[in-house]
Coordinates of C-alpha atoms in Angstrom, one line a residue:
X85 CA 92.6 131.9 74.7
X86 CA 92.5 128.3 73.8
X87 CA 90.4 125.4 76.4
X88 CA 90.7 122.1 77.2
X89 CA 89.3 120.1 79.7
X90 CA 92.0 119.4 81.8
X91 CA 95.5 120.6 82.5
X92 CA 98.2 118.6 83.6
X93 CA 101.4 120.4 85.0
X94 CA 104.2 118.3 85.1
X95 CA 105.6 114.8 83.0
X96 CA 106.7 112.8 85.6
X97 CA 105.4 109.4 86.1
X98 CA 102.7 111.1 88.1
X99 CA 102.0 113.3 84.9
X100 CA 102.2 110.6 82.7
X101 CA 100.1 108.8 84.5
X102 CA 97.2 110.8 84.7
X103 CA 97.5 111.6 80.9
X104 CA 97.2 108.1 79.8
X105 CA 94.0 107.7 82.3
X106 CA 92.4 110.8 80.8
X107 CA 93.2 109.9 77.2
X108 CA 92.3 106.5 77.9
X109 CA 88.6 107.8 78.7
X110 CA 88.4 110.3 75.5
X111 CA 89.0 113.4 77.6
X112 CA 90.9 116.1 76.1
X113 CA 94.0 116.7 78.3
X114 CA 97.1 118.7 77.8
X115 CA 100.4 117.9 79.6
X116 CA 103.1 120.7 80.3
X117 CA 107.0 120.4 81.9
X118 CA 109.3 123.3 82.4
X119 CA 111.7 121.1 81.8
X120 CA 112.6 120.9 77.8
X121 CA 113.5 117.4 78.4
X122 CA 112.6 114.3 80.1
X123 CA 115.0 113.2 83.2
X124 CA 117.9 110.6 82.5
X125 CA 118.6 110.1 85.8
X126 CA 116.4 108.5 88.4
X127 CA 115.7 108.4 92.2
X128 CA 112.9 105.9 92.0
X129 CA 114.2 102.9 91.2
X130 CA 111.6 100.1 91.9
X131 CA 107.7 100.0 90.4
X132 CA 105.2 97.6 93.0
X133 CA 102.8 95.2 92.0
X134 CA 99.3 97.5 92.9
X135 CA 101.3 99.5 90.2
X136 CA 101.7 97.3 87.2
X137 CA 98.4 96.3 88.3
X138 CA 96.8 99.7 87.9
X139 CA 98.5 100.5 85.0
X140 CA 97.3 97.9 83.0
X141 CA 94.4 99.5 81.7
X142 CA 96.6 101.6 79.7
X143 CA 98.4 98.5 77.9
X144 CA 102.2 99.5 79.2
X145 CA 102.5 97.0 82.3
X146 CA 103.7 94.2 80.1
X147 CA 106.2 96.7 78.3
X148 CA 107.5 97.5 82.0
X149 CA 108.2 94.3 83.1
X150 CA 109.9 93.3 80.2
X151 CA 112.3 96.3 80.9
X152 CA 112.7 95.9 84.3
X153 CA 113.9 93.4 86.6
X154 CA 111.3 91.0 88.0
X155 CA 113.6 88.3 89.7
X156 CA 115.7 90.6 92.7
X157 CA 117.0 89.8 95.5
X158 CA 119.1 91.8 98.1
X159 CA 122.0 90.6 99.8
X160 CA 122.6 91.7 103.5
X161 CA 126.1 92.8 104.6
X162 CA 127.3 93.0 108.2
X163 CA 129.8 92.1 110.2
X164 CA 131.5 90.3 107.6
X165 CA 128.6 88.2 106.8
X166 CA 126.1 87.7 103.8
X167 CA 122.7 86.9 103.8
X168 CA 120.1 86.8 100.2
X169 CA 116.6 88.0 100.9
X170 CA 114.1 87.2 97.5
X171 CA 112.1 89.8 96.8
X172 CA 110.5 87.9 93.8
X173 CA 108.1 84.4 94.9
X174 CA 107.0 86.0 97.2
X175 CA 103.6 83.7 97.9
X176 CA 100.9 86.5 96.3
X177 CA 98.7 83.8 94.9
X178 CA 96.5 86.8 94.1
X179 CA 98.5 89.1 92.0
X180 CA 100.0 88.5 88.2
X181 CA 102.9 89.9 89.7
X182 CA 104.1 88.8 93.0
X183 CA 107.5 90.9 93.2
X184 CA 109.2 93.9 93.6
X185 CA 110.3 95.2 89.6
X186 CA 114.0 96.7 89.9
X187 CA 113.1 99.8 86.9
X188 CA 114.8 103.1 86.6
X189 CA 112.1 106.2 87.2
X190 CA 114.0 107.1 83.6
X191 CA 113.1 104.0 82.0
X192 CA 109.2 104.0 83.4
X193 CA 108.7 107.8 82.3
X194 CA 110.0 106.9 78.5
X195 CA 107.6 103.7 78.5
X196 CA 104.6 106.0 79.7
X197 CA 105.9 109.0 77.0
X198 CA 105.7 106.4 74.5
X199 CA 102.4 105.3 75.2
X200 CA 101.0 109.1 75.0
X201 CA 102.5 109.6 71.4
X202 CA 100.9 106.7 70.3
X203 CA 97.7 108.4 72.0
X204 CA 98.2 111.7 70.4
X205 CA 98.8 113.2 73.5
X206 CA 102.2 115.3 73.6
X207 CA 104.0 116.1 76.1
X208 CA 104.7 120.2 75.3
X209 CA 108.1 120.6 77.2
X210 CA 109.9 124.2 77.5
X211 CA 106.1 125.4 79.0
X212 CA 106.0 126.6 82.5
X213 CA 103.0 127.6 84.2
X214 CA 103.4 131.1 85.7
X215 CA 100.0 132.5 86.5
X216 CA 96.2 131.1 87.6
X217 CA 92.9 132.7 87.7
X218 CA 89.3 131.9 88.6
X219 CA 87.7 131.9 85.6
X220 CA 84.1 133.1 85.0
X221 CA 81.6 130.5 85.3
X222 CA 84.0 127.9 86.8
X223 CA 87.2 126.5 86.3
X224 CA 90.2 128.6 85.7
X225 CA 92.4 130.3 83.7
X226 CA 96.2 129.3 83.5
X227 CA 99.2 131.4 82.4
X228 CA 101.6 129.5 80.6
X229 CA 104.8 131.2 79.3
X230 CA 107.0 129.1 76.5
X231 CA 111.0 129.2 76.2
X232 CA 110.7 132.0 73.4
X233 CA 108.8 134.4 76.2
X234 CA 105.3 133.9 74.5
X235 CA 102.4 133.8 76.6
X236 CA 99.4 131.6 76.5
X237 CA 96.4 131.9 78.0
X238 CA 94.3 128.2 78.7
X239 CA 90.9 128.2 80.0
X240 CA 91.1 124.8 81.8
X241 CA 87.9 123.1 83.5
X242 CA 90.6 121.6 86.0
X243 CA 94.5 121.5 86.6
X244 CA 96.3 119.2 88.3
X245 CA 99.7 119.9 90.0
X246 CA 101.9 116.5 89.4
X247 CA 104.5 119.3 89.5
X248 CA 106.8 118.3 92.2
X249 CA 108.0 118.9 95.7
X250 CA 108.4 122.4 94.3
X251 CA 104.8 122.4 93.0
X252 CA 104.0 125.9 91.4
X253 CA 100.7 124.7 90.9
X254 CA 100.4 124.4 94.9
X255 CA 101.8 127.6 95.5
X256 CA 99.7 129.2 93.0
X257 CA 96.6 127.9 94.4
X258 CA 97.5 128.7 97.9
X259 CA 98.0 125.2 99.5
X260 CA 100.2 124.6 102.3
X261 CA 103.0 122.0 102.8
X262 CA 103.6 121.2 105.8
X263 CA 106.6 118.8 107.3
X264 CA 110.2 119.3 107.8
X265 CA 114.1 118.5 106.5
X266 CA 116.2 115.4 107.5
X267 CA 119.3 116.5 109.0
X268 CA 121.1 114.1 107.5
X269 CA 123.0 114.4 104.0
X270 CA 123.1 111.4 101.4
X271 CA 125.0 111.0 98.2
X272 CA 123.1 109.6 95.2
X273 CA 125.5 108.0 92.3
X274 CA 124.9 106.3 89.0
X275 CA 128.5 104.9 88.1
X276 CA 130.3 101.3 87.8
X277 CA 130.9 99.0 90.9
X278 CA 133.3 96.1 90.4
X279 CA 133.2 93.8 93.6
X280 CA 129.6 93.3 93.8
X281 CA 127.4 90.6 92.3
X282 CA 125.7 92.1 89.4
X283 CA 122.6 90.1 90.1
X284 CA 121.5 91.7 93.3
X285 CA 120.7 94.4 95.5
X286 CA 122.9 95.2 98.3
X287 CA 122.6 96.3 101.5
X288 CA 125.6 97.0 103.4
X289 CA 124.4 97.5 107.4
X290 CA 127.2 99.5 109.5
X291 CA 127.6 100.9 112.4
X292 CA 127.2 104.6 111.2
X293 CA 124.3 103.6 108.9
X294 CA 123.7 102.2 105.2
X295 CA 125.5 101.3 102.3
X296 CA 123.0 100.9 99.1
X297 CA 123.5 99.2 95.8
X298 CA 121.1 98.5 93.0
X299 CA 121.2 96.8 89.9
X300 CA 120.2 100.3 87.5
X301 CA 121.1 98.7 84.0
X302 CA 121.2 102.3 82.3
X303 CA 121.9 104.9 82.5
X304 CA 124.6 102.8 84.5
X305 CA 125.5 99.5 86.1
X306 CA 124.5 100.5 89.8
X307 CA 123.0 102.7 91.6
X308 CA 124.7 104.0 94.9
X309 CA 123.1 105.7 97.8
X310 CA 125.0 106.0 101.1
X311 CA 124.4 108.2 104.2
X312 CA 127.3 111.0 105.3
X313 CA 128.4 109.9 108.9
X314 CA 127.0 112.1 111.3
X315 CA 129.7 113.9 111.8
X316 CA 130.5 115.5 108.3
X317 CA 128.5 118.1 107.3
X318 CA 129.0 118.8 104.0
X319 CA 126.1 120.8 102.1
X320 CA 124.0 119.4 99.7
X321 CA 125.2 121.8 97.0
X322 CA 128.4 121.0 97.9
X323 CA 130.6 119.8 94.5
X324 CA 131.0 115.8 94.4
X325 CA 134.1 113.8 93.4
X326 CA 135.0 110.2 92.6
X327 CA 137.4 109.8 95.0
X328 CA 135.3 111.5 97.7
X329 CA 132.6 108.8 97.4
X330 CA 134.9 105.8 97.0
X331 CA 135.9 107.0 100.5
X332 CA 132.3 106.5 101.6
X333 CA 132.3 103.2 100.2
X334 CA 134.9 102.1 102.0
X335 CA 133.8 103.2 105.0
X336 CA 130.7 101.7 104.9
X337 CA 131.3 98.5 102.9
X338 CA 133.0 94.7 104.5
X339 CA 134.6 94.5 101.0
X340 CA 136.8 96.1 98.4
X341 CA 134.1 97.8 95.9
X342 CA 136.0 100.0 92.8
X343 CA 134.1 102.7 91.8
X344 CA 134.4 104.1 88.2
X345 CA 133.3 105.5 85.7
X346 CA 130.2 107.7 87.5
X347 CA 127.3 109.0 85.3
X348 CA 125.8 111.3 87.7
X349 CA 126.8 112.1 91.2
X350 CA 124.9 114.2 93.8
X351 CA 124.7 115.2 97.2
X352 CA 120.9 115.4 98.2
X353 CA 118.9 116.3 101.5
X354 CA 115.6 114.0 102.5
X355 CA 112.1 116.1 103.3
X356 CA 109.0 114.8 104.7
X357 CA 106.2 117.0 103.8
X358 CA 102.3 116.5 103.2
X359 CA 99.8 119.2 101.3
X360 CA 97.1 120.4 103.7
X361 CA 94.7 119.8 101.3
X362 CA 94.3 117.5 97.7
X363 CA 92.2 120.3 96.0
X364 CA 91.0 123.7 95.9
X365 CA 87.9 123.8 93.5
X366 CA 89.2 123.3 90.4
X367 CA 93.0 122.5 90.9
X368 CA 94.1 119.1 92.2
X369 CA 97.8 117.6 93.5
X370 CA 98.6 114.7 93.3
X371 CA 102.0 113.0 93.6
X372 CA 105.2 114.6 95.1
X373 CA 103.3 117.8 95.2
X374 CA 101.2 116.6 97.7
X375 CA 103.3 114.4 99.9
X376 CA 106.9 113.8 100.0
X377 CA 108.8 111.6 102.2
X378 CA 112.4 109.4 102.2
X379 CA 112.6 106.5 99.5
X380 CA 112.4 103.6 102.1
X381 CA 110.0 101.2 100.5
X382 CA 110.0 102.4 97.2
X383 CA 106.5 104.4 98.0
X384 CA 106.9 107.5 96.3
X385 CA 106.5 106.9 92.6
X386 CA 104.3 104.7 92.9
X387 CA 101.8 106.3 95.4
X388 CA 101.8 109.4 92.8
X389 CA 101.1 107.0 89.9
X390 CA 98.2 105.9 92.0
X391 CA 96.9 109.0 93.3
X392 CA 97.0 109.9 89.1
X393 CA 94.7 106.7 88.8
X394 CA 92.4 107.3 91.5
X395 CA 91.6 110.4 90.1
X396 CA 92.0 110.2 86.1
X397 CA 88.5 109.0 85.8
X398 CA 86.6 110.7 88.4
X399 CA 87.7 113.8 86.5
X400 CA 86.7 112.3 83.2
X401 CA 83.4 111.1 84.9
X402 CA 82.6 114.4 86.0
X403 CA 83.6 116.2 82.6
X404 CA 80.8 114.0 81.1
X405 CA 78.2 115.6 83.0
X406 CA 77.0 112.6 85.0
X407 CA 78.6 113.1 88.6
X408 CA 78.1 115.5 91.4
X409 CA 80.7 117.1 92.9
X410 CA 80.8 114.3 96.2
X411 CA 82.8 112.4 93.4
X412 CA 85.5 114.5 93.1
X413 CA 85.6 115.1 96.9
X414 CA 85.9 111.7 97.3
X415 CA 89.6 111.6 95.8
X416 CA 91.3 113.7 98.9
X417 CA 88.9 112.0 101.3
X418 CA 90.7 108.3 99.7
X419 CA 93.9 109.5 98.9
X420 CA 95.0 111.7 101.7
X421 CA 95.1 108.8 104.5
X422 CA 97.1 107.2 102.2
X423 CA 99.6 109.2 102.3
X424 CA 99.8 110.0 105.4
X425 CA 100.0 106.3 105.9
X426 CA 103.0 106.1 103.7
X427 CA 104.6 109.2 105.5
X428 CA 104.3 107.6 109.0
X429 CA 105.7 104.0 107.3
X430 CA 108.8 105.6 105.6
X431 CA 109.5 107.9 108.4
X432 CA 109.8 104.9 111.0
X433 CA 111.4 103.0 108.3
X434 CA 114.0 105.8 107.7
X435 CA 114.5 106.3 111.6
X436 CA 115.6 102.7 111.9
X437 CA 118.2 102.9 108.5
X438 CA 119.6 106.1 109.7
X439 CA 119.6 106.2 113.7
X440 CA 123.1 106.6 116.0
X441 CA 121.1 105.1 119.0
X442 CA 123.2 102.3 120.3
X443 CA 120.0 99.8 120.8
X444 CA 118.4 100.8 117.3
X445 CA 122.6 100.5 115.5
X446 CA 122.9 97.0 117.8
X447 CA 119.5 95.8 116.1
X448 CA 120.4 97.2 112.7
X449 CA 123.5 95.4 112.4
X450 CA 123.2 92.6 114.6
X451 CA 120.0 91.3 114.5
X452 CA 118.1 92.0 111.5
X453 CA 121.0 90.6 109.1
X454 CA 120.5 87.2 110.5
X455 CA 116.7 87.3 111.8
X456 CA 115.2 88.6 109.0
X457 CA 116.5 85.6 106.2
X458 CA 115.1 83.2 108.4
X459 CA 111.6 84.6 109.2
X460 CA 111.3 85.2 105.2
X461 CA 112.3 81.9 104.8
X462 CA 108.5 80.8 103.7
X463 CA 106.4 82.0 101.2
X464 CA 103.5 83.0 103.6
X465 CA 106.3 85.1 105.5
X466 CA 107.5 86.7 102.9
X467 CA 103.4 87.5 101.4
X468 CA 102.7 88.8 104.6
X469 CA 105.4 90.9 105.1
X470 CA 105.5 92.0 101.8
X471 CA 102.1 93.1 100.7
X472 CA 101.8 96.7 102.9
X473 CA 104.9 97.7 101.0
X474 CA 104.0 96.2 97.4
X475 CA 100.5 98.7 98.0
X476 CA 98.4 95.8 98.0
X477 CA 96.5 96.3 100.9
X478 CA 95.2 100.1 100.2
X479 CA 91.5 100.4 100.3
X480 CA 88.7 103.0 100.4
X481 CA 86.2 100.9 102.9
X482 CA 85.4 104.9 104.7
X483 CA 85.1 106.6 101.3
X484 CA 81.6 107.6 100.4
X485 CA 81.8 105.7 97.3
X486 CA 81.9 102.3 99.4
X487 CA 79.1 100.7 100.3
X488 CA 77.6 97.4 101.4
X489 CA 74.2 96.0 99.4
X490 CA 71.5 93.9 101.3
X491 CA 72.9 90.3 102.4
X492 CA 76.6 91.0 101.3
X493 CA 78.7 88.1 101.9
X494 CA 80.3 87.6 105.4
X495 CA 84.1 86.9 103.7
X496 CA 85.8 88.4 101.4
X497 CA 86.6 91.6 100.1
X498 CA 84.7 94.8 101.2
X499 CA 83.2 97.3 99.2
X500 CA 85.8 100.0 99.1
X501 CA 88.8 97.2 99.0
X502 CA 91.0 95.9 96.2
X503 CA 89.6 93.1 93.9
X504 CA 91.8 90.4 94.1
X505 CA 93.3 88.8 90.7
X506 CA 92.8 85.0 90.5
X507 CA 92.5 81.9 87.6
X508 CA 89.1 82.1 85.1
X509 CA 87.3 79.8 83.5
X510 CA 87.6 81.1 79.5
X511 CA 85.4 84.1 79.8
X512 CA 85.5 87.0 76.7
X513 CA 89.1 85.8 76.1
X514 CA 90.3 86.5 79.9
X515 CA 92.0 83.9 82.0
X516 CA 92.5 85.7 84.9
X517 CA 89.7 88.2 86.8
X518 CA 92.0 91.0 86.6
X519 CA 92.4 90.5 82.8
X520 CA 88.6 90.3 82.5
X521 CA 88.8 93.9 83.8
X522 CA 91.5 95.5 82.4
X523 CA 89.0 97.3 79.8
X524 CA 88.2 101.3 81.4
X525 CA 85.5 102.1 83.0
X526 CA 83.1 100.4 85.8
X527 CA 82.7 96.7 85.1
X528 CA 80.0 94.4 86.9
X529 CA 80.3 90.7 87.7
X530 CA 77.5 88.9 88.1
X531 CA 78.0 85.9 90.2
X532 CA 75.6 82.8 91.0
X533 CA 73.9 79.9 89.3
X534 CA 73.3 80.0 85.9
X535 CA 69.7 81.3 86.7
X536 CA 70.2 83.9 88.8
X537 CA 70.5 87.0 86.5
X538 CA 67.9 86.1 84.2
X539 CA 68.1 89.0 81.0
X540 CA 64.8 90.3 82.1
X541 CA 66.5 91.3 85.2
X542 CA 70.1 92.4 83.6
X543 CA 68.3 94.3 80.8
X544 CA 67.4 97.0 83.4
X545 CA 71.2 98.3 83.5
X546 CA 71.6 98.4 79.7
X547 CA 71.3 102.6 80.2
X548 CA 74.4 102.5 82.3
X549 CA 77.9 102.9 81.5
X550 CA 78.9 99.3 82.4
X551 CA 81.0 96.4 80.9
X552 CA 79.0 93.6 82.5
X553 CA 80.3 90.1 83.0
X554 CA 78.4 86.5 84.1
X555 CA 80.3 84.4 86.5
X556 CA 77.5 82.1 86.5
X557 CA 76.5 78.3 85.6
X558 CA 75.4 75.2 87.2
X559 CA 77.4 75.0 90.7
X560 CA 79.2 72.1 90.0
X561 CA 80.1 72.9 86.6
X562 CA 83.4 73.2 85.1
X563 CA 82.5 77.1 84.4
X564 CA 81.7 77.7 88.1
X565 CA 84.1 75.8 89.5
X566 CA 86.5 78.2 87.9
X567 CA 84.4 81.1 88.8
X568 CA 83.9 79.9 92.3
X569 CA 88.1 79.8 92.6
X570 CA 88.6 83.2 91.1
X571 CA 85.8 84.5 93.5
X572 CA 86.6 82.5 96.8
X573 CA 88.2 85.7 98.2
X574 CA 84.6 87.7 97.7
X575 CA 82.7 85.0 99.7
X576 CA 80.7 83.8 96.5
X577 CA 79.4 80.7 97.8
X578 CA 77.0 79.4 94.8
X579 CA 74.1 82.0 95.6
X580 CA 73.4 84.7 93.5
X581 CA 75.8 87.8 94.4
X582 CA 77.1 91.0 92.2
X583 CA 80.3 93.1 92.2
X584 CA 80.6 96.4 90.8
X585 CA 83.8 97.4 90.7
X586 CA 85.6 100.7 89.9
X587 CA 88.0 101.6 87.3
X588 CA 90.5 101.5 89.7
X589 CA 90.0 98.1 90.1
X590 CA 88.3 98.7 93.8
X591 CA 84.9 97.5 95.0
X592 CA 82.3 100.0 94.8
X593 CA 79.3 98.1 95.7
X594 CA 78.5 94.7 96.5
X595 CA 75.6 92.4 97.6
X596 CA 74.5 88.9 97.9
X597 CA 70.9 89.1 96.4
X598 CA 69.2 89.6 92.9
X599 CA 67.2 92.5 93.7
X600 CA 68.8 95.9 91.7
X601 CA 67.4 98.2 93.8
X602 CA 70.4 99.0 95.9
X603 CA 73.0 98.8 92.7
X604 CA 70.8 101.2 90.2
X605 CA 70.2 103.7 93.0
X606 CA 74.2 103.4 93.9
X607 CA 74.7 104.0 89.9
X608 CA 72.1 106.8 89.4
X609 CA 74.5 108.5 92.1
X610 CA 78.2 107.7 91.5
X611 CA 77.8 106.1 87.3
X612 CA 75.3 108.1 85.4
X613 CA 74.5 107.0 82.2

């Protein structure tokens, strides 16, 4: 029997995900697939900007957007009319990156692969996992069985099921999954398309529902998805032709669009399911093992990438001896409203795309294509209407890892919410705040005059595991000025204030006085040393 510390079951870019976290933190991990390679093909297609911003810990954000598309826009077609909608500038002064990044699923999960070999972390494909027990003492014992019908026995502190809609790891562990089937059947396509413009998305609105194109770049030109009409009911393991989806492009599109040359074609059905539970002692889900729901929004990837964030180092916390077990509670109790959140927002979203009601069809293809262009016309529109879907507003503010010091400020970010990025000053080479804590693990900031935090009072925190950081000096200084700007979200105000934020990059305490007493007793519960 061989251990490790954690098992991960399934290299998706959930999988991934949670490797790189774990590795990042010196935990010893092993990642498994069934699958003996990686997929070519991708349904997501799109990576949001909470995403690049989580992920940039691990160093591979700047490697995805330079292999994505940062500068989309979708075109609108109906009734014979065209209409752009920019899904890049979109007025999110408090983001590095304020758009939507067009990437193939294939192209993030060989980015992330990469970035594990260079970790020493492989990705053992050709493994399924077959079998788990409790083990003796705690944690569990997994039964893994290779391509050559060896089996292997792995005493694992914790697995985690990043395994799928399919999850064996859920099944195994006795979770249900509870939701149900769309009735309606949609064709998926990575092929050629002449007749479109190669430097957009489009959106073809029609009476019987949606036409979708996306700029894919490999393994093809576009990606196609397109509703059946209601009345053909074909089954989703039905074989797929050429000319049988041409015919669906025709019926849907205002234009002449050639298809050729198709890469991969495929008739799918949409579910929308939710696990009961995140955890059952020692095995975790996370990803589309614990919620799956239609692609509207581009949500799926990335809420699995984040629920392999959110828990990466709470696991590695815990393996280090210096958390209870409230911490590892706390990932359901933060992630599960989430997505349930995203199954409500993609379900309504999906409702309007796909519905025959005549009022829902007459707003569909009448009156969004020429209301919504013009209420996105500003920046401020577009930020607002944007941010829900780029995952910028998810917080924690009910978790029990949130909470509110003596004389917080008033304004600003709560404990439990995202830390908003903004300009710095030149502080330990960062220029922005989220650069200053890209670094893993819990960083503090320290905010206030320049003699607020004198090192008498600081050197009291030097036996927690902390990368603390002074956003102090004289309050009309050049240094706070810049300070002041990348904290005018928080409420800093030129009084002495602190920060401690996660490793997810949320707020897990804040106050607006000098005295420690609330922050050490705060990290003698959720930090350690």
């Amino acid at each position: 029997m061989t251990e490790v510390d954690v098992l991960v079951v399934g290299a998706g870019p959930t999988g991934l995900a949670l490797a790189g976290q774990l590795s990042a933190f010196g935990t010893q991990v092993r990642l498994i697939d069934r699958a003996r390679d990686r997929a070519h093909e991708s349904r997501a297609l799109a990576v949001q900007p909470r995403t690049l911003e989580v992920l940039r810990s691990l160093g591979v954000t700047d490697e995805l957007v330079a292999a994505g598309n940062p500068a989309v826009r979708v075109c609108l077609h109906a009734q014979g009319r065209q209409r752009s909608v920019p899904l890049f500038d979109l007025g999110l002064a408090d983001t590095a990156y304020p758009y939507l990044l067009l990437l193939s699923q294939a192209e993030t999960e060989r980015v992330l692969g990469e970035h594990l070999a260079v970790a020493g972390v492989d990705v053992e494909r050709g493994v399924e996992l077959v079998g788990l027990e409790d083990r003796a003492g705690g944690g569990t014992v997994a039964i893994l069985r290779h391509t050559d019908g060896r089996q292997e026995l792995v005493a694992a502190r914790f697995v985690v099921g990043c395994d799928g809609a399919h999850s064996t790891v859920r099944h195994l562990a006795g979770i249900g999954f509870e939701g149900g089937t769309y009735p309606q059947t949609f064709v998926l396509a990575d092929l050629e398309a002449d007749g479109i413009d190669g430097a957009a998305a489009h959106v073809f609105l029609a009476e019987q529902g949606m036409l979708l194109f996306f700029p894919l770049g490999r393994p093809a030109s576009w990606r196609m998805i397109v509703m059946r009409p209601p009345t053909d009911h074909t089954p989703p393991d039905a074989p797929l032709t050429l000319d049988e989806v041409q015919t669906l492009a025709d019926t849907y599109a205002d234009r002449a669009i050639h298809l050729r040359d198709p890469v991969w074609m495929t008739n799918f059905r949409l579910h929308h399911r939710a696990a009961t539970r995140y955890r059952a002692g020692p095995v975790f889900l996370a990803g589309d093992a614990a919620h799956i729901h239609s692609p509207a929004g581009a949500q799926g990837m990335n809420t699995g990438i984040q629920d392999a964030v959110n828990l990466g180092w709470k696991l590695a916390q815990a393996l280090r001896g210096n958390a209870g077990p409230a911490l590892l509670d706390s990932y359901e109790a933060e992630r599960a409203p989430v997505g349930r959140m995203v199954l409500r927002f993609t379900d309504r979203a999906f409702a309007v795309a796909t519905s025959t009601n005549p009022v829902v069809r007459f707003a569909r293809t009448r009156i969004a294509p020429a209301l919504v262009p013009v209420v996105l016309a500003s920046k401020l529109a577009r930020a607002t209407a944007f941010r829900t879907v780029a995952e910028l507003n998810i917080g924690y503010r009910h978790s029990p890892l949130s909470e509110q010091g003596a004389g917080a400020p008033r304004r600003g970010p709560r404990a439990g919410d995202r830390l908003p990025d903004a300009p710095l000053p030149s502080s330990d080479g960062a220029s922005t705040l989220h650069q200053l804590i890209a670094r893993p693990g819990w960083h503090l900031l320290l905010c206030g005059p320049a003699d607020a935090w004198p090192a008498t009072v600081t050197a009291r925190l030097d036996r927690y595991r902390l990368t603390v950081h002074r956003l102090t000096g004289p309050v009309r200084s050049a240094g706070w000025a810049g300070a002041g700007l990348a904290l005018r979200r928080p409420g800093v105000r030129g009084v002495a204030s602190l920060y401690l934020v996660r490793p997810d990059g949320h707020v897990g305490y804040r106050s607006g006085d000098s005295d420690l007493t609330g922050l050490r007793a705060y990290l003698d519960r959720w930090v350690g040393e």
